PDB file of C-alpha atoms and ligand atoms in Angstrom:
ATOM      1  CA  MET A   1     168.520 131.870  84.327  1.00 41.00           C
ATOM      2  CA  SER A   2     169.667 132.386  87.861  1.00 43.00           C
ATOM      3  CA  THR A   3     167.019 133.620  90.255  1.00 64.00           C
ATOM      4  CA  ASN A   4     167.066 136.112  93.078  1.00 86.00           C
ATOM      5  CA  ILE A   5     163.885 134.944  94.756  1.00 97.00           C
ATOM      6  CA  PRO A   6     164.143 135.098  98.559  1.00 97.00           C
ATOM      7  CA  ALA A   7     163.558 131.872 100.456  1.00 98.00           C
ATOM      8  CA  ILE A   8     161.358 131.413 103.519  1.00 98.00           C
ATOM      9  CA  THR A   9     162.610 128.835 106.016  1.00 98.00           C
ATOM     10  CA  LEU A  10     159.671 126.672 107.048  1.00 98.00           C
ATOM     11  CA  ASN A  11     159.312 125.158 110.518  1.00 98.00           C
ATOM     12  CA  ALA A  12     160.080 121.803 108.863  1.00 97.00           C
ATOM     13  CA  GLY A  13     163.631 123.147 108.400  1.00 98.00           C
ATOM     14  CA  ILE A  14     163.442 123.425 104.616  1.00 98.00           C
ATOM     15  CA  GLN A  15     163.414 126.464 102.378  1.00 98.00           C
ATOM     16  CA  MET A  16     160.546 127.554 100.137  1.00 98.00           C
ATOM     17  CA  PRO A  17     160.731 130.278  97.481  1.00 98.00           C
ATOM     18  CA  GLN A  18     158.756 133.315  98.655  1.00 98.00           C
ATOM     19  CA  LEU A  19     157.382 133.799  95.152  1.00 98.00           C
ATOM     20  CA  GLY A  20     156.099 130.828  93.151  1.00 98.00           C
ATOM     21  CA  PHE A  21     153.725 130.072  90.296  1.00 98.00           C
ATOM     22  CA  GLY A  22     150.068 129.009  90.680  1.00 98.00           C
ATOM     23  CA  VAL A  23     148.165 126.940  88.147  1.00 98.00           C
ATOM     24  CA  PHE A  24     144.523 127.027  89.336  1.00 98.00           C
ATOM     25  CA  GLN A  25     142.156 127.062  86.330  1.00 97.00           C
ATOM     26  CA  VAL A  26     144.941 126.174  83.897  1.00 97.00           C
ATOM     27  CA  PRO A  27     143.705 123.219  81.805  1.00 97.00           C
ATOM     28  CA  ASP A  28     145.948 120.167  81.839  1.00 97.00           C
ATOM     29  CA  ASP A  29     146.784 120.657  78.156  1.00 96.00           C
ATOM     30  CA  ASP A  30     148.006 124.197  78.827  1.00 97.00           C
ATOM     31  CA  ALA A  31     149.761 123.514  82.127  1.00 98.00           C
ATOM     32  CA  GLN A  32     152.928 122.127  80.556  1.00 98.00           C
ATOM     33  CA  GLY A  33     153.483 125.261  78.486  1.00 97.00           C
ATOM     34  CA  ALA A  34     152.621 127.614  81.344  1.00 97.00           C
ATOM     35  CA  VAL A  35     154.935 125.870  83.805  1.00 98.00           C
ATOM     36  CA  GLU A  36     157.722 125.632  81.225  1.00 97.00           C
ATOM     37  CA  SER A  37     157.357 129.356  80.657  1.00 96.00           C
ATOM     38  CA  ALA A  38     157.465 129.988  84.404  1.00 98.00           C
ATOM     39  CA  LEU A  39     160.550 127.825  84.930  1.00 98.00           C
ATOM     40  CA  ALA A  40     162.302 129.489  81.981  1.00 97.00           C
ATOM     41  CA  SER A  41     161.490 132.893  83.507  1.00 96.00           C
ATOM     42  CA  GLY A  42     163.151 131.810  86.758  1.00 97.00           C
ATOM     43  CA  TYR A  43     160.309 130.602  88.980  1.00 98.00           C
ATOM     44  CA  ARG A  44     161.358 127.761  91.256  1.00 98.00           C
ATOM     45  CA  GLY A  45     158.076 127.109  93.074  1.00 98.00           C
ATOM     46  CA  ILE A  46     154.965 125.527  91.514  1.00 98.00           C
ATOM     47  CA  ASP A  47     151.570 125.324  93.256  1.00 98.00           C
ATOM     48  CA  THR A  48     149.059 122.780  91.959  1.00 98.00           C
ATOM     49  CA  ALA A  49     146.345 120.573  93.498  1.00 98.00           C
ATOM     50  CA  ALA A  50     144.664 117.280  92.721  1.00 98.00           C
ATOM     51  CA  ILE A  51     141.374 119.097  92.054  1.00 98.00           C
ATOM     52  CA  TYR A  52     142.993 121.358  89.425  1.00 98.00           C
ATOM     53  CA  GLY A  53     143.236 118.348  87.113  1.00 98.00           C
ATOM     54  CA  ASN A  54     146.574 119.528  85.747  1.00 98.00           C
ATOM     55  CA  GLU A  55     149.171 117.577  87.732  1.00 98.00           C
ATOM     56  CA  THR A  56     149.994 115.583  84.591  1.00 98.00           C
ATOM     57  CA  GLY A  57     150.762 118.730  82.601  1.00 98.00           C
ATOM     58  CA  VAL A  58     152.766 120.172  85.485  1.00 98.00           C
ATOM     59  CA  GLY A  59     154.727 116.907  85.679  1.00 98.00           C
ATOM     60  CA  ARG A  60     155.494 117.019  81.972  1.00 98.00           C
ATOM     61  CA  ALA A  61     156.910 120.506  82.350  1.00 98.00           C
ATOM     62  CA  LEU A  62     159.061 119.440  85.309  1.00 98.00           C
ATOM     63  CA  ALA A  63     160.383 116.509  83.276  1.00 98.00           C
ATOM     64  CA  SER A  64     161.159 118.565  80.183  1.00 97.00           C
ATOM     65  CA  ALA A  65     162.609 121.643  81.863  1.00 95.00           C
ATOM     66  CA  ASP A  66     166.313 122.152  82.164  1.00 93.00           C
ATOM     67  CA  VAL A  67     166.040 122.523  85.946  1.00 97.00           C
ATOM     68  CA  ALA A  68     167.123 119.919  88.477  1.00 97.00           C
ATOM     69  CA  ARG A  69     164.334 118.388  90.566  1.00 97.00           C
ATOM     70  CA  GLU A  70     165.931 119.553  93.804  1.00 97.00           C
ATOM     71  CA  ASP A  71     165.892 123.132  92.549  1.00 98.00           C
ATOM     72  CA  VAL A  72     162.086 123.246  92.173  1.00 98.00           C
ATOM     73  CA  PHE A  73     159.701 123.413  95.122  1.00 98.00           C
ATOM     74  CA  VAL A  74     156.520 121.528  94.199  1.00 98.00           C
ATOM     75  CA  THR A  75     153.301 121.868  96.203  1.00 99.00           C
ATOM     76  CA  THR A  76     150.126 119.869  95.693  1.00 99.00           C
ATOM     77  CA  LYS A  77     146.948 119.484  97.748  1.00 99.00           C
ATOM     78  CA  LEU A  78     144.598 116.808  98.995  1.00 98.00           C
ATOM     79  CA  TRP A  79     141.014 117.282  97.861  1.00 98.00           C
ATOM     80  CA  ILE A  80     137.998 117.225 100.150  1.00 98.00           C
ATOM     81  CA  GLU A  81     136.772 113.729  99.273  1.00 97.00           C
ATOM     82  CA  ASP A  82     140.179 112.242 100.111  1.00 98.00           C
ATOM     83  CA  HIS A  83     140.206 113.208 103.787  1.00 98.00           C
ATOM     84  CA  GLY A  84     141.172 110.433 106.209  1.00 98.00           C
ATOM     85  CA  ARG A  85     144.342 108.829 107.505  1.00 97.00           C
ATOM     86  CA  GLU A  86     144.520 105.977 104.979  1.00 97.00           C
ATOM     87  CA  ALA A  87     142.845 107.874 102.139  1.00 98.00           C
ATOM     88  CA  SER A  88     145.504 110.566 102.272  1.00 98.00           C
ATOM     89  CA  ARG A  89     148.224 108.092 101.315  1.00 98.00           C
ATOM     90  CA  VAL A  90     146.218 106.848  98.327  1.00 98.00           C
ATOM     91  CA  ALA A  91     145.583 110.450  97.285  1.00 98.00           C
ATOM     92  CA  LEU A  92     149.234 111.523  97.497  1.00 98.00           C
ATOM     93  CA  GLU A  93     150.445 108.424  95.683  1.00 98.00           C
ATOM     94  CA  ALA A  94     147.997 109.211  92.869  1.00 98.00           C
ATOM     95  CA  SER A  95     149.198 112.826  92.730  1.00 99.00           C
ATOM     96  CA  LEU A  96     152.834 111.674  92.623  1.00 98.00           C
ATOM     97  CA  GLU A  97     151.995 109.279  89.800  1.00 98.00           C
ATOM     98  CA  ARG A  98     150.422 112.103  87.774  1.00 98.00           C
ATOM     99  CA  LEU A  99     153.309 114.460  88.568  1.00 98.00           C
ATOM    100  CA  GLY A 100     155.895 111.818  87.708  1.00 98.00           C
ATOM    101  CA  LEU A 101     157.659 112.480  91.011  1.00 98.00           C
ATOM    102  CA  ASP A 102     158.707 110.327  93.949  1.00 98.00           C
ATOM    103  CA  HIS A 103     157.990 113.118  96.425  1.00 98.00           C
ATOM    104  CA  VAL A 104     156.580 116.618  96.605  1.00 99.00           C
ATOM    105  CA  ASP A 105     158.064 119.395  98.687  1.00 98.00           C
ATOM    106  CA  LEU A 106     154.833 120.453 100.369  1.00 99.00           C
ATOM    107  CA  TYR A 107     151.508 118.629 100.696  1.00 99.00           C
ATOM    108  CA  LEU A 108     148.512 120.648 101.879  1.00 99.00           C
ATOM    109  CA  ILE A 109     145.064 119.749 103.178  1.00 99.00           C
ATOM    110  CA  HIS A 110     143.135 121.855 100.656  1.00 98.00           C
ATOM    111  CA  TRP A 111     140.128 122.758 102.861  1.00 98.00           C
ATOM    112  CA  PRO A 112     139.247 121.934 106.484  1.00 98.00           C
ATOM    113  CA  THR A 113     135.765 120.751 105.364  1.00 98.00           C
ATOM    114  CA  PRO A 114     133.709 121.198 108.552  1.00 97.00           C
ATOM    115  CA  ALA A 115     130.895 118.883 107.366  1.00 96.00           C
ATOM    116  CA  THR A 116     133.081 115.800 107.690  1.00 97.00           C
ATOM    117  CA  ASP A 117     135.354 117.149 110.418  1.00 97.00           C
ATOM    118  CA  ALA A 118     138.006 114.632 109.358  1.00 98.00           C
ATOM    119  CA  TYR A 119     141.008 116.944 109.127  1.00 98.00           C
ATOM    120  CA  LEU A 120     142.597 115.737 112.389  1.00 98.00           C
ATOM    121  CA  ASP A 121     142.692 112.146 111.083  1.00 98.00           C
ATOM    122  CA  THR A 122     143.957 113.465 107.778  1.00 98.00           C
ATOM    123  CA  TRP A 123     146.685 115.390 109.562  1.00 98.00           C
ATOM    124  CA  GLN A 124     147.905 112.200 111.233  1.00 98.00           C
ATOM    125  CA  GLY A 125     147.962 110.628 107.777  1.00 98.00           C
ATOM    126  CA  PHE A 126     150.041 113.582 106.574  1.00 98.00           C
ATOM    127  CA  GLU A 127     152.556 112.956 109.352  1.00 98.00           C
ATOM    128  CA  ASP A 128     152.840 109.366 108.100  1.00 98.00           C
ATOM    129  CA  LEU A 129     153.432 110.646 104.552  1.00 98.00           C
ATOM    130  CA  ALA A 130     156.202 112.966 105.676  1.00 98.00           C
ATOM    131  CA  ALA A 131     157.812 110.167 107.704  1.00 98.00           C
ATOM    132  CA  ALA A 132     157.676 107.955 104.604  1.00 98.00           C
ATOM    133  CA  GLY A 133     159.500 110.614 102.564  1.00 98.00           C
ATOM    134  CA  LEU A 134     156.620 111.199 100.159  1.00 98.00           C
ATOM    135  CA  THR A 135     156.618 114.894 101.028  1.00 98.00           C
ATOM    136  CA  ARG A 136     159.294 117.078 102.603  1.00 98.00           C
ATOM    137  CA  ALA A 137     156.827 119.267 104.485  1.00 98.00           C
ATOM    138  CA  ILE A 138     153.134 119.187 105.340  1.00 99.00           C
ATOM    139  CA  GLY A 139     150.709 122.026 105.732  1.00 99.00           C
ATOM    140  CA  VAL A 140     147.145 123.197 105.430  1.00 99.00           C
ATOM    141  CA  SER A 141     145.081 125.557 103.326  1.00 99.00           C
ATOM    142  CA  ASN A 142     142.042 127.638 104.193  1.00 98.00           C
ATOM    143  CA  PHE A 143     142.388 126.827 107.902  1.00 98.00           C
ATOM    144  CA  LEU A 144     140.869 129.328 110.328  1.00 98.00           C
ATOM    145  CA  PRO A 145     142.498 129.905 113.740  1.00 98.00           C
ATOM    146  CA  GLU A 146     140.169 127.377 115.413  1.00 98.00           C
ATOM    147  CA  HIS A 147     141.178 124.696 112.909  1.00 98.00           C
ATOM    148  CA  LEU A 148     144.856 125.452 113.456  1.00 98.00           C
ATOM    149  CA  GLU A 149     144.446 125.285 117.225  1.00 98.00           C
ATOM    150  CA  ARG A 150     142.953 121.801 117.018  1.00 98.00           C
ATOM    151  CA  VAL A 151     145.753 120.537 114.758  1.00 98.00           C
ATOM    152  CA  VAL A 152     148.432 121.972 117.024  1.00 98.00           C
ATOM    153  CA  ALA A 153     146.676 120.515 120.094  1.00 98.00           C
ATOM    154  CA  LEU A 154     147.332 117.021 118.697  1.00 98.00           C
ATOM    155  CA  GLY A 155     150.872 117.632 119.899  1.00 98.00           C
ATOM    156  CA  GLY A 156     152.547 116.385 116.739  1.00 98.00           C
ATOM    157  CA  THR A 157     153.800 118.284 113.709  1.00 98.00           C
ATOM    158  CA  VAL A 158     152.834 121.941 113.468  1.00 98.00           C
ATOM    159  CA  PRO A 159     151.740 122.785 109.896  1.00 99.00           C
ATOM    160  CA  ALA A 160     154.592 124.364 107.939  1.00 99.00           C
ATOM    161  CA  VAL A 161     152.284 126.563 105.860  1.00 99.00           C
ATOM    162  CA  ASN A 162     148.701 127.822 105.884  1.00 99.00           C
ATOM    163  CA  GLN A 163     147.736 128.845 102.352  1.00 99.00           C
ATOM    164  CA  ILE A 164     144.795 131.280 102.548  1.00 99.00           C
ATOM    165  CA  GLU A 165     142.986 133.809 100.412  1.00 98.00           C
ATOM    166  CA  LEU A 166     144.954 136.999 100.989  1.00 98.00           C
ATOM    167  CA  HIS A 167     145.278 140.242  99.032  1.00 98.00           C
ATOM    168  CA  PRO A 168     144.778 143.944  99.784  1.00 98.00           C
ATOM    169  CA  ALA A 169     140.959 143.598  99.627  1.00 98.00           C
ATOM    170  CA  LEU A 170     140.900 140.622 102.058  1.00 98.00           C
ATOM    171  CA  GLN A 171     143.803 140.646 104.469  1.00 98.00           C
ATOM    172  CA  ASN A 172     142.632 137.854 106.750  1.00 98.00           C
ATOM    173  CA  ARG A 173     144.426 139.486 109.676  1.00 98.00           C
ATOM    174  CA  GLU A 174     143.194 137.146 112.416  1.00 98.00           C
ATOM    175  CA  THR A 175     144.357 134.072 110.552  1.00 98.00           C
ATOM    176  CA  VAL A 176     147.686 135.671 109.679  1.00 98.00           C
ATOM    177  CA  ALA A 177     148.175 136.526 113.369  1.00 98.00           C
ATOM    178  CA  ALA A 178     147.380 132.928 114.354  1.00 98.00           C
ATOM    179  CA  ASN A 179     149.818 131.614 111.752  1.00 98.00           C
ATOM    180  CA  THR A 180     152.553 133.885 113.069  1.00 98.00           C
ATOM    181  CA  ARG A 181     151.869 132.987 116.696  1.00 98.00           C
ATOM    182  CA  LEU A 182     152.048 129.261 115.912  1.00 98.00           C
ATOM    183  CA  GLY A 183     155.146 129.474 113.702  1.00 98.00           C
ATOM    184  CA  ILE A 184     153.242 128.703 110.503  1.00 98.00           C
ATOM    185  CA  ALA A 185     154.250 130.476 107.267  1.00 99.00           C
ATOM    186  CA  THR A 186     151.457 132.418 105.557  1.00 99.00           C
ATOM    187  CA  GLU A 187     150.999 131.732 101.850  1.00 99.00           C
ATOM    188  CA  ALA A 188     148.625 133.997  99.896  1.00 99.00           C
ATOM    189  CA  TRP A 189     146.311 132.494  97.312  1.00 98.00           C
ATOM    190  CA  SER A 190     144.718 134.747  94.695  1.00 98.00           C
ATOM    191  CA  PRO A 191     147.437 137.254  95.650  1.00 98.00           C
ATOM    192  CA  LEU A 192     146.190 139.574  92.889  1.00 98.00           C
ATOM    193  CA  ALA A 193     142.540 139.025  93.921  1.00 98.00           C
ATOM    194  CA  GLN A 194     142.206 137.598  90.394  1.00 97.00           C
ATOM    195  CA  GLY A 195     142.669 141.150  89.130  1.00 97.00           C
ATOM    196  CA  ALA A 196     140.106 142.824  91.407  1.00 97.00           C
ATOM    197  CA  VAL A 197     142.606 145.146  93.119  1.00 98.00           C
ATOM    198  CA  LEU A 198     144.588 146.199  90.070  1.00 98.00           C
ATOM    199  CA  LYS A 199     142.589 149.359  89.401  1.00 98.00           C
ATOM    200  CA  ASP A 200     142.507 150.680  92.966  1.00 98.00           C
ATOM    201  CA  PRO A 201     143.816 154.279  93.038  1.00 98.00           C
ATOM    202  CA  ALA A 202     146.431 153.506  95.705  1.00 98.00           C
ATOM    203  CA  VAL A 203     147.783 150.675  93.560  1.00 98.00           C
ATOM    204  CA  LEU A 204     147.789 152.813  90.412  1.00 98.00           C
ATOM    205  CA  ALA A 205     149.523 155.688  92.209  1.00 98.00           C
ATOM    206  CA  ALA A 206     152.321 153.450  93.490  1.00 98.00           C
ATOM    207  CA  ALA A 207     152.638 151.853  90.042  1.00 98.00           C
ATOM    208  CA  SER A 208     153.099 155.287  88.529  1.00 98.00           C
ATOM    209  CA  THR A 209     155.664 156.311  91.180  1.00 98.00           C
ATOM    210  CA  HIS A 210     157.789 153.199  90.673  1.00 98.00           C
ATOM    211  CA  ASP A 211     157.129 152.863  86.933  1.00 98.00           C
ATOM    212  CA  VAL A 212     155.958 149.276  87.322  1.00 98.00           C
ATOM    213  CA  SER A 213     152.612 147.532  86.763  1.00 98.00           C
ATOM    214  CA  PRO A 214     149.748 147.408  89.299  1.00 98.00           C
ATOM    215  CA  ALA A 215     150.307 143.641  89.668  1.00 98.00           C
ATOM    216  CA  GLN A 216     153.958 144.250  90.528  1.00 98.00           C
ATOM    217  CA  ILE A 217     152.898 146.724  93.236  1.00 98.00           C
ATOM    218  CA  VAL A 218     150.502 144.221  94.802  1.00 99.00           C
ATOM    219  CA  LEU A 219     153.094 141.438  94.732  1.00 98.00           C
ATOM    220  CA  ARG A 220     155.647 143.766  96.306  1.00 98.00           C
ATOM    221  CA  TRP A 221     153.136 144.603  99.086  1.00 98.00           C
ATOM    222  CA  HIS A 222     152.824 140.881  99.851  1.00 98.00           C
ATOM    223  CA  LEU A 223     156.572 140.303  99.858  1.00 98.00           C
ATOM    224  CA  GLN A 224     157.197 143.223 102.211  1.00 98.00           C
ATOM    225  CA  HIS A 225     154.549 141.782 104.557  1.00 98.00           C
ATOM    226  CA  GLY A 226     156.457 138.474 104.537  1.00 98.00           C
ATOM    227  CA  ASN A 227     153.803 136.502 102.653  1.00 98.00           C
ATOM    228  CA  ILE A 228     154.629 133.666 100.293  1.00 99.00           C
ATOM    229  CA  VAL A 229     152.865 134.419  96.964  1.00 98.00           C
ATOM    230  CA  ILE A 230     151.852 132.267  94.014  1.00 98.00           C
ATOM    231  CA  PRO A 231     150.451 134.490  91.252  1.00 98.00           C
ATOM    232  CA  LYS A 232     148.904 132.659  88.315  1.00 98.00           C
ATOM    233  CA  SER A 233     149.082 133.674  84.681  1.00 96.00           C
ATOM    234  CA  VAL A 234     149.016 131.941  81.335  1.00 94.00           C
ATOM    235  CA  THR A 235     150.370 135.065  79.614  1.00 96.00           C
ATOM    236  CA  PRO A 236     154.152 134.797  79.108  1.00 94.00           C
ATOM    237  CA  GLU A 237     154.776 138.549  79.542  1.00 96.00           C
ATOM    238  CA  ARG A 238     152.819 138.590  82.810  1.00 98.00           C
ATOM    239  CA  ILE A 239     154.526 135.399  84.015  1.00 96.00           C
ATOM    240  CA  ALA A 240     157.894 137.111  83.575  1.00 96.00           C
ATOM    241  CA  ALA A 241     156.753 140.500  84.930  1.00 98.00           C
ATOM    242  CA  ASN A 242     155.234 138.970  88.073  1.00 98.00           C
ATOM    243  CA  LEU A 243     158.697 137.682  88.962  1.00 97.00           C
ATOM    244  CA  ASP A 244     160.377 141.013  88.304  1.00 97.00           C
ATOM    245  CA  VAL A 245     159.534 142.538  91.674  1.00 98.00           C
ATOM    246  CA  PHE A 246     162.877 142.657  93.437  1.00 97.00           C
ATOM    247  CA  GLY A 247     164.232 145.914  91.986  1.00 96.00           C
ATOM    248  CA  PHE A 248     162.079 148.387  93.925  1.00 97.00           C
ATOM    249  CA  GLU A 249     160.617 148.844  97.378  1.00 98.00           C
ATOM    250  CA  LEU A 250     157.369 150.354  98.659  1.00 98.00           C
ATOM    251  CA  ASP A 251     157.774 152.906 101.425  1.00 98.00           C
ATOM    252  CA  ASP A 252     155.804 152.829 104.675  1.00 98.00           C
ATOM    253  CA  ALA A 253     153.173 155.251 103.375  1.00 98.00           C
ATOM    254  CA  GLU A 254     152.576 153.152 100.268  1.00 98.00           C
ATOM    255  CA  ILE A 255     152.282 149.997 102.350  1.00 98.00           C
ATOM    256  CA  ALA A 256     149.764 151.784 104.604  1.00 98.00           C
ATOM    257  CA  GLN A 257     147.742 152.923 101.585  1.00 98.00           C
ATOM    258  CA  LEU A 258     147.461 149.341 100.345  1.00 98.00           C
ATOM    259  CA  ASP A 259     146.710 148.127 103.867  1.00 98.00           C
ATOM    260  CA  ALA A 260     143.751 150.541 103.819  1.00 98.00           C
ATOM    261  CA  LEU A 261     142.182 148.672 100.866  1.00 98.00           C
ATOM    262  CA  GLU A 262     140.763 145.995 103.206  1.00 98.00           C
ATOM    263  CA  ARG A 263     137.050 145.616 102.364  1.00 98.00           C
ATOM    264  CA  ASN A 264     136.231 141.979 103.137  1.00 97.00           C
ATOM    265  CA  GLY A 265     136.600 141.443  99.405  1.00 98.00           C
ATOM    266  CA  ARG A 266     136.533 137.676  99.420  1.00 97.00           C
ATOM    267  CA  THR A 267     136.727 136.103  95.942  1.00 97.00           C
ATOM    268  CA  GLY A 268     136.436 132.446  96.981  1.00 97.00           C
ATOM    269  CA  PRO A 269     134.386 130.393  99.474  1.00 97.00           C
ATOM    270  CA  HIS A 270     134.462 130.932 103.243  1.00 98.00           C
ATOM    271  CA  PRO A 271     136.386 128.091 104.942  1.00 98.00           C
ATOM    272  CA  ALA A 272     133.784 127.760 107.722  1.00 96.00           C
ATOM    273  CA  GLU A 273     131.095 127.003 105.145  1.00 96.00           C
ATOM    274  CA  PHE A 274     132.825 125.279 102.241  1.00 96.00           C
ATOM    275  CA  ASN A 275     132.369 121.523 102.014  1.00 96.00           C
ATOM    276  CA  GLY A 276     132.966 121.019  98.294  1.00 93.00           C
TER     277      GLY A 276
HETATM  278  P1  NDP B   1     145.635 135.462  91.029  1.00 77.11           P
HETATM  279  O1  NDP B   1     145.330 136.453  92.095  1.00 77.11           O
HETATM  280  O2  NDP B   1     147.007 134.937  90.901  1.00 77.11           O
HETATM  281  O3  NDP B   1     145.161 136.123  89.666  1.00 77.11           O
HETATM  282  C1  NDP B   1     145.195 135.437  88.450  1.00 77.11           C
HETATM  283  C2  NDP B   1     144.477 136.290  87.409  1.00 77.11           C
HETATM  284  O4  NDP B   1     145.157 137.535  87.268  1.00 77.11           O
HETATM  285  C3  NDP B   1     144.416 135.663  86.046  1.00 77.11           C
HETATM  286  O5  NDP B   1     143.185 136.032  85.465  1.00 77.11           O
HETATM  287  C4  NDP B   1     145.580 136.309  85.319  1.00 77.11           C
HETATM  288  O6  NDP B   1     145.299 136.388  83.921  1.00 77.11           O
HETATM  289  C5  NDP B   1     145.624 137.674  85.943  1.00 77.11           C
HETATM  290  N1  NDP B   1     146.976 138.217  86.010  1.00 77.11           N
HETATM  291  C6  NDP B   1     148.097 137.570  86.373  1.00 77.11           C
HETATM  292  N2  NDP B   1     149.152 138.395  86.313  1.00 77.11           N
HETATM  293  C7  NDP B   1     148.694 139.599  85.908  1.00 77.11           C
HETATM  294  C8  NDP B   1     149.316 140.822  85.637  1.00 77.11           C
HETATM  295  N3  NDP B   1     150.631 140.978  85.773  1.00 77.11           N
HETATM  296  N4  NDP B   1     148.536 141.876  85.227  1.00 77.11           N
HETATM  297  C9  NDP B   1     147.209 141.703  85.102  1.00 77.11           C
HETATM  298  N5  NDP B   1     146.563 140.562  85.324  1.00 77.11           N
HETATM  299  C10 NDP B   1     147.299 139.488  85.726  1.00 77.11           C
HETATM  300  O7  NDP B   1     144.541 134.310  91.170  1.00 77.11           O
HETATM  301  P2  NDP B   1     144.477 132.727  91.384  1.00 77.11           P
HETATM  302  O8  NDP B   1     143.110 132.487  91.891  1.00 77.11           O
HETATM  303  O9  NDP B   1     144.928 131.985  90.217  1.00 77.11           O
HETATM  304  O10 NDP B   1     145.474 132.455  92.602  1.00 77.11           O
HETATM  305  C11 NDP B   1     146.849 132.134  92.429  1.00 77.11           C
HETATM  306  C12 NDP B   1     147.120 130.715  92.826  1.00 77.11           C
HETATM  307  O11 NDP B   1     146.710 130.470  94.164  1.00 77.11           O
HETATM  308  C13 NDP B   1     146.305 129.679  92.032  1.00 77.11           C
HETATM  309  O12 NDP B   1     146.772 129.518  90.715  1.00 77.11           O
HETATM  310  C14 NDP B   1     146.450 128.470  92.916  1.00 77.11           C
HETATM  311  O13 NDP B   1     147.732 127.900  92.736  1.00 77.11           O
HETATM  312  C15 NDP B   1     146.322 129.113  94.300  1.00 77.11           C
HETATM  313  N6  NDP B   1     144.934 129.041  94.803  1.00 77.11           N
HETATM  314  C16 NDP B   1     144.694 128.250  95.906  1.00 77.11           C
HETATM  315  C17 NDP B   1     143.440 128.151  96.445  1.00 77.11           C
HETATM  316  C18 NDP B   1     143.233 127.302  97.639  1.00 77.11           C
HETATM  317  O14 NDP B   1     142.067 127.053  98.011  1.00 77.11           O
HETATM  318  N7  NDP B   1     144.265 126.846  98.301  1.00 77.11           N
HETATM  319  C19 NDP B   1     142.277 128.830  95.839  1.00 77.11           C
HETATM  320  C20 NDP B   1     142.624 129.660  94.701  1.00 77.11           C
HETATM  321  C21 NDP B   1     143.910 129.764  94.236  1.00 77.11           C
HETATM  322  P3  NDP B   1     146.046 135.483  82.778  1.00 77.11           P
HETATM  323  O15 NDP B   1     146.254 134.116  83.317  1.00 77.11           O
HETATM  324  O16 NDP B   1     145.037 135.532  81.651  1.00 77.11           O
HETATM  325  O17 NDP B   1     147.322 136.204  82.437  1.00 77.11           O
END
């Protein structure tokens, strides 16, 4: 199936699909089927992480799918205990082994982890990994503006992506503004707030107007804000429907109504406090 997913050009000079598929909380045994379903539906971006324990299943799906490696954008992430310049190489090599790949497209520092404060060393390790061709781009996840400032102050590579919790109930506006100012693409994790925004009246009203599902409205809101999104589902109908968001457009009033759903509705840990 050909896809009509827009691409975002990262500061590393490569293109990333604006809508991809997330596999958090998908057991390894189910990941192959879920990713195969996603690829068959037309997804061309896959977001996993070492800590998800499903890189092997993801790799099996990539190997079995009728899609060329260069047509799929694969992201994985370095877990907290693997911070450090040397440790990051060991961690990525282990992820590549599980994925059955010789490189990923994007490697992210999963959390800044203030307790160890090792992310600057790790970032220099990431630059080594990119130079060695083990990843095409490097980025971060859950970085607050102060973390980004310190990475950029190293004077080397600016992160290509900052993947953060972002949905109508938690819009993380300060971090998004910092990303934009520094030329870092914003990627939204839990873009559907794990379902917590799908019954909001503004979402339901727009869904009724456009004759689409609440999830499709929320994904459309992200896309029109320029966010990269990685909705997760293990339900084949939802996997397909979450990709079918390019045939309608929210108007300014609808966007404003979803913008007004901000309520500090964090679903995951706070990056300033989370140390694993
Ligand atoms: P999402 O916001 O994508 O929501 C997933 C949940 O919503 C699942 O319960 C799923 O159910 C349900 N769902 C999916 N589609 C629909 C639909 N169309 N209608 C109704 N319900 C739906 O949450 P995630 O936390 O999974 O976030 C997405 C991805 O972001 C993760 O998979 C991971 O890749 C990444 N992530 C990164 C983090 C980080 O720290 N960097 C942290 C958390 C997530 P079902 O599967 O049963 O269909």
